[in-house]
Amino acid sequence: MTSAMSPSERRLQKELMSLIKDPPPGVSVDAEQAEQNLLQWTIHMEGATGTLYEGESFQLQFKFSNKYPFDSPEVTFVGSNIPVHPHVYSNGHICLSILTDDWSPALSVQAVCLSIVSMLSSCREKQQPPDNAFYVKTCNKNPKKTKWWYHDDSV
Amino acid sequence: MGWKSFQKIKNKLQWKVGHVSFVQRVTAASKKNPSLEFWKLAPKTIYRTQNMSASTSEEVRETASSSSRGDGGDKPNTKEEEKKEDNLLECNICLDTAKDAVVSLCGHLFCWPCLHQWLETRPNRQVCPVCKAAISRDKVVPLYGRGSTKQEDPRDKVPPRPAGQRTEPEPGNNFSGFGFGDGGFHMSFGIGAFPFGFFTSTFNFGEPRPNVSPHGTPQYMEEQFLSKVFLWLAMLFIAWLLLA
């Protein structure tokens, strides 16, 4: 079975197994759906306790190309509850450098989920990005087509 | 472990998010709310995903043992150890046991085909996938196990995947006198440093000149017109040369 898989599917299968086996806190993957189509996963995420998002739950959609892990996954918030956050647009697009420019094949779905939980958890005031209305009207459906501008390179 | 190694990882990943720096916000959040146990969990999980390299193996061992205690200490010890060994020899990109293994100067293990593909993906920003240190073909060391029959440098092999992979260009090595000279040859004539008669006769060498079209056809008219235009151009050029 494994020999018939492409390298990207093989790696995704491994990641799926490890994510099912020990997911980061508050994160769970829709295993059935992911197993049916390895190139598109839905991940449920809960706001960490003690943060502004405590008690809320979100859905993340991961889309992988067959160049994964050399090509970053397309990650967006989907569903009815999109977090109100300065780096999350109301259409679900996320401004996070590791999703485009700073992607590395050593990162994984798990690492991306963790970064997103962290990003949400460190928020001190729930507000939409300043350019939300304009961006949502003009952007491409695929967030990877957006030329993101990551502020503060000093980190 | 804990906060200190989280700092380390954070530096490694070089997260850059939005308007406020990530570090600022993380530190602020954790100072404000020390109950953020979540942060202390983070390093464990990241390490486990990234499937360690020699440089951080100590921390891995620590993580692995603490996690095994967590999810079921009743498993036989030997099996755990075996698994640990396996993880240590996994490629950081494909997560399989490294094949044609190479190790970067920063200590991270990869299959050569995997790393090669990554280097080709971003040829002008070649960084280690794990720690973002500068990396290149010359900055990795091939690993030879005892079992390998031929001690051949994995970097010399054409990566076996993907199927259509092109071989790595060797800058400067494929100099061919003829090809190189050819380029200069065309250049000098194109500039028109020589009289046009020479130009027309040498430019077409190697291939026969096309036959003259029969009288009266549109091609004939066109050719006549073109030759007149070029004749005038040549005369103007020579006149300019003489006057200047």
XYZ file of C-alpha atoms in Angstrom:
399
model
C 0.000 0.000 0.000
C 2.726 2.440 0.936
C 4.731 1.793 -2.186
C 1.920 3.066 -4.397
C 1.854 6.398 -2.557
C 3.539 9.515 -3.773
C 6.169 11.009 -1.441
C 3.798 13.786 -0.420
C 0.995 11.350 0.402
C 3.403 9.198 2.348
C 4.462 12.092 4.473
C 0.861 13.284 4.930
C -0.141 9.804 6.025
C 2.628 9.827 8.635
C 1.629 13.249 9.859
C -2.015 12.250 10.053
C -1.154 9.216 12.154
C 0.924 11.241 14.585
C -1.708 13.969 14.784
C -4.397 11.407 15.585
C -2.146 9.691 18.107
C -0.999 12.714 20.055
C -2.533 15.995 18.963
C -1.457 19.331 20.462
C -3.804 20.540 23.215
C -7.159 21.723 21.885
C -6.506 20.432 18.376
C -8.195 17.495 16.652
C -8.300 16.370 13.055
C -11.290 15.036 11.160
C -9.564 11.720 10.546
C -12.226 10.156 8.369
C -12.312 13.043 5.946
C -8.536 13.317 5.823
C -8.153 9.635 5.121
C -10.563 9.883 2.218
C -8.691 12.793 0.690
C -5.197 13.195 2.045
C -4.789 16.520 0.256
C -7.522 18.296 2.220
C -7.885 18.190 5.980
C -10.287 19.846 8.360
C -8.951 20.570 11.822
C -10.956 21.544 14.857
C -9.306 23.957 17.191
C -10.344 25.190 20.587
C -9.342 28.511 22.063
C -6.802 27.900 24.814
C -8.001 28.328 28.388
C -7.057 31.599 29.978
C -7.059 33.450 26.664
C -9.551 35.724 24.916
C -10.697 32.773 22.816
C -11.454 30.414 25.690
C -14.653 28.477 25.068
C -14.689 29.243 21.327
C -14.029 26.619 18.705
C -12.795 27.112 15.186
C -12.305 25.090 12.056
C -9.163 25.224 9.984
C -8.890 23.950 6.454
C -5.564 22.644 5.174
C -5.086 22.111 1.453
C -1.908 20.431 0.260
C -0.425 20.396 -3.207
C 1.432 17.377 -4.501
C 4.641 19.333 -3.903
C 4.100 19.181 -0.144
C 6.235 19.460 2.022
C 8.331 21.600 -0.309
C 5.326 23.770 -0.962
C 3.481 25.196 2.033
C -0.104 24.127 2.725
C -2.958 26.538 2.088
C -4.401 27.211 5.540
C -7.590 29.164 6.207
C -10.217 29.394 8.899
C -13.540 28.061 7.638
C -17.018 27.530 9.018
C -19.303 29.771 10.982
C -16.875 31.022 13.588
C -13.866 32.908 12.235
C -11.748 34.283 15.095
C -11.687 38.045 15.449
C -7.961 38.696 15.557
C -5.640 41.409 14.179
C -4.007 38.881 11.839
C -7.043 36.915 10.770
C -9.207 38.393 8.037
C -12.947 37.877 8.214
C -12.794 35.595 5.165
C -10.570 33.222 7.128
C -7.222 34.204 5.608
C -4.345 34.236 8.093
C -1.358 36.567 8.047
C 1.395 34.283 9.319
C 4.818 34.200 7.729
C 5.419 30.463 8.115
C 2.467 29.859 5.785
C 4.307 31.446 2.847
C 7.768 33.024 2.920
C 9.090 31.320 6.010
C 7.689 27.891 5.273
C 10.132 25.056 5.712
C 9.654 21.380 4.874
C 10.657 20.545 8.440
C 7.476 22.213 9.633
C 4.314 20.147 9.802
C 0.576 20.395 10.228
C 1.155 20.047 13.926
C 3.667 22.903 14.002
C 1.337 25.109 11.959
C -1.598 24.371 14.298
C 0.578 25.187 17.250
C 1.661 28.496 15.737
C -1.932 29.416 15.078
C -3.057 28.522 18.601
C -0.145 30.581 19.896
C -1.019 33.468 17.652
C -4.583 33.465 18.950
C -3.529 32.974 22.550
C -1.188 35.928 22.584
C -3.905 38.301 21.386
C -4.735 41.027 23.892
C -7.602 42.719 22.136
C -10.086 41.148 19.756
C -10.156 43.274 16.658
C -10.108 42.749 12.919
C -7.076 43.666 10.822
C -7.117 47.401 9.983
C -7.447 46.738 6.236
C -9.998 43.946 6.585
C -12.829 45.409 4.505
C -10.585 46.275 1.575
C -8.637 43.031 1.646
C -11.683 40.791 1.818
C -13.184 42.553 -1.184
C -10.092 42.413 -3.346
C -8.180 39.264 -2.415
C -7.772 36.025 -4.321
C -9.559 32.967 -2.979
C -6.202 31.374 -2.331
C -4.359 33.150 0.509
C -1.041 32.009 -0.934
C -1.640 34.339 -3.895
C -1.626 37.302 -1.539
C 1.648 39.142 -1.232
C 1.652 39.282 2.546
C 3.509 41.975 4.288
C 4.913 40.716 7.563
C 5.533 43.559 9.912
C 8.357 43.634 12.358
C 11.191 41.545 11.006
C 13.153 42.131 14.196
C 11.606 39.085 15.891
C 13.143 21.986 29.401
C 10.032 24.135 29.403
C 10.293 27.833 28.935
C 13.965 27.951 28.029
C 13.712 25.474 25.197
C 10.565 27.112 23.997
C 12.569 30.296 23.625
C 15.111 28.338 21.650
C 12.522 26.899 19.317
C 10.890 30.210 18.883
C 14.181 31.653 17.787
C 14.651 28.784 15.421
C 11.305 29.117 13.785
C 11.691 32.875 13.573
C 8.039 33.542 13.734
C 7.060 36.818 12.359
C 3.473 37.773 12.761
C 1.621 40.929 12.208
C 1.769 44.265 13.812
C 3.236 43.459 17.208
C 6.243 41.234 17.517
C 5.525 37.714 18.510
C 8.072 37.710 21.301
C 6.623 40.792 22.849
C 3.170 39.385 22.845
C 4.124 35.965 24.101
C 6.149 37.309 26.971
C 3.479 39.821 27.811
C 0.783 37.185 27.758
C 2.671 34.768 29.914
C 3.686 37.437 32.427
C 0.119 38.564 32.704
C -1.238 35.103 32.973
C 1.123 32.536 34.411
C -1.605 29.924 34.155
C -0.845 29.601 30.448
C 0.318 26.034 30.870
C -0.055 25.730 27.143
C 3.297 27.386 26.500
C 5.054 24.822 28.543
C 3.554 22.103 26.444
C 4.625 23.655 23.208
C 8.280 22.594 23.062
C 7.474 18.978 23.636
C 5.153 18.804 20.724
C 7.320 20.730 18.367
C 10.286 18.575 19.120
C 8.337 15.459 18.564
C 7.095 16.646 15.192
C 10.432 17.696 13.962
C 12.109 14.387 14.580
C 15.327 15.339 15.979
C 18.769 15.801 14.925
C 22.028 15.137 16.609
C 22.360 18.627 18.050
C 19.205 18.424 20.101
C 19.159 14.710 20.704
C 19.561 15.146 24.416
C 16.418 17.151 24.644
C 14.650 14.619 22.495
C 15.582 11.792 24.723
C 14.217 13.786 27.591
C 11.015 14.551 25.722
C 10.570 11.034 24.495
C 10.954 9.552 27.923
C 8.626 12.065 29.520
C 6.001 11.520 26.862
C 6.231 7.769 27.113
C 5.638 8.104 30.823
C 2.638 10.207 29.914
C 0.904 8.026 27.372
C 1.494 4.650 28.870
C 4.507 3.584 30.834
C 3.473 -0.046 30.665
C 4.956 -0.519 27.195
C 8.108 -2.614 27.115
C 11.174 -0.458 27.448
C 13.066 -2.028 24.573
C 10.341 -1.212 22.103
C 10.380 2.399 23.155
C 14.097 2.550 22.722
C 13.911 1.019 19.306
C 11.374 3.586 18.276
C 13.538 6.351 19.615
C 16.451 5.113 17.543
C 14.266 5.108 14.486
C 13.122 8.668 15.085
C 16.678 9.856 15.452
C 17.543 8.552 12.018
C 14.528 9.996 10.268
C 14.909 12.568 7.534
C 13.575 15.931 8.659
C 11.737 16.356 5.381
C 10.110 13.057 4.389
C 9.964 11.690 7.969
C 11.171 8.316 6.702
C 14.451 6.740 7.713
C 17.020 8.825 5.869
C 18.115 7.325 2.564
C 21.387 8.503 1.010
C 21.754 10.397 4.255
C 23.528 13.700 4.534
C 23.952 15.854 7.591
C 24.198 19.626 7.570
C 26.924 21.505 9.395
C 24.224 22.573 11.846
C 23.669 18.892 12.578
C 20.372 18.154 10.872
C 19.792 14.917 9.051
C 18.155 14.620 5.623
C 17.873 12.288 2.687
C 19.985 13.850 -0.022
C 17.127 13.705 -2.559
C 14.847 15.519 -0.115
C 17.362 18.210 0.724
C 18.328 18.611 -2.905
C 14.743 19.210 -3.848
C 14.393 21.816 -1.114
C 17.570 23.592 -2.222
C 16.200 23.693 -5.737
C 12.858 25.011 -4.551
C 14.505 28.179 -3.254
C 17.807 28.461 -5.091
C 18.459 32.007 -3.958
C 17.663 31.467 -0.290
C 19.203 28.166 0.724
C 18.575 27.612 4.415
C 18.402 24.583 6.661
C 14.737 23.529 6.911
C 15.083 22.946 10.639
C 17.139 25.844 11.964
C 17.402 28.222 8.984
C 21.193 28.261 9.061
C 22.865 28.845 5.717
C 23.195 25.584 3.859
C 24.354 24.456 0.445
C 25.532 21.406 -1.436
C 29.043 21.920 -0.108
C 27.938 22.450 3.450
C 26.505 18.985 3.969
C 28.410 15.863 4.894
C 27.395 12.478 3.489
C 26.974 9.709 6.070
C 28.270 6.223 5.353
C 27.020 3.348 7.464
C 28.858 0.057 7.719
C 26.156 -1.701 5.733
C 26.502 0.466 2.652
C 28.335 -1.592 0.056
C 29.590 1.206 -2.106
C 30.942 4.253 -0.376
C 29.687 6.568 -3.009
C 28.854 10.141 -2.239
C 25.060 10.476 -2.233
C 25.476 13.983 -3.563
C 26.886 12.595 -6.807
C 23.738 10.672 -7.512
C 21.031 12.227 -9.548
C 18.188 12.420 -7.064
C 15.819 9.572 -7.845
C 12.718 11.683 -7.345
C 10.686 13.279 -8.672
C 10.766 11.502 -11.981
C 11.419 14.571 -14.070
C 14.183 15.962 -11.912
C 16.883 17.805 -13.805
C 20.479 17.236 -12.797
C 22.263 19.868 -10.833
C 23.993 22.431 -13.002
C 27.748 22.563 -12.496
C 28.586 26.243 -12.778
C 31.639 26.836 -14.936
C 32.206 23.171 -15.697
C 30.280 22.862 -18.912
C 32.383 25.428 -20.735
C 32.564 24.483 -24.342
C 34.882 26.470 -26.504
C 32.696 26.397 -29.531
C 29.453 27.327 -27.806
C 31.074 30.153 -25.938
C 32.872 31.541 -28.941
C 29.715 31.312 -30.922
C 27.950 33.764 -28.694
C 30.690 36.353 -29.076
C 30.751 35.767 -32.796
C 27.127 36.685 -33.246
C 27.530 39.614 -30.917
C 30.242 41.316 -32.859
C 28.472 40.960 -36.178
C 25.185 42.040 -34.743
C 26.711 45.285 -33.634
C 27.708 45.878 -37.204
C 31.349 46.718 -36.721
C 32.121 45.348 -40.184
C 30.936 46.324 -43.593
C 27.628 44.865 -44.566
C 28.852 42.764 -47.447
C 30.869 40.719 -45.007
C 27.895 40.626 -42.669
C 25.518 39.088 -45.163
C 27.950 36.529 -46.447
C 29.183 35.259 -43.087
C 25.989 35.492 -41.125
C 24.372 32.740 -43.142
C 27.282 30.384 -43.316
C 26.480 26.774 -42.710
C 23.079 26.950 -44.278
C 22.373 27.552 -47.956
C 21.000 30.912 -48.901
C 17.334 30.714 -49.837
C 16.509 30.659 -53.524
C 15.421 33.855 -55.134
C 11.650 33.976 -55.529
C 10.286 34.020 -59.058
C 9.638 37.412 -60.686
C 6.268 39.036 -60.129
C 5.265 37.232 -56.943
C 4.634 39.214 -53.743
C 7.685 37.558 -52.160
C 9.834 38.857 -54.995
C 8.560 42.380 -54.494
C 9.150 42.135 -50.803
C 12.661 40.819 -51.203
C 13.491 43.537 -53.666
C 12.166 46.166 -51.314
C 14.056 44.729 -48.354
C 17.302 44.498 -50.253
C 16.910 48.120 -51.322
C 16.242 49.182 -47.758
C 19.315 47.359 -46.541
C 21.399 48.734 -49.378
C 20.425 52.292 -48.410
C 21.051 51.531 -44.751
C 24.490 50.199 -45.594
C 25.292 53.233 -47.686
C 24.140 55.603 -44.976
C 26.190 53.684 -42.440
C 29.331 53.786 -44.571
C 28.776 57.475 -45.228
C 28.427 58.071 -41.507
C 31.609 56.088 -40.871
C 33.498 58.168 -43.391
C 32.177 61.502 -42.158
C 32.499 60.824 -38.452
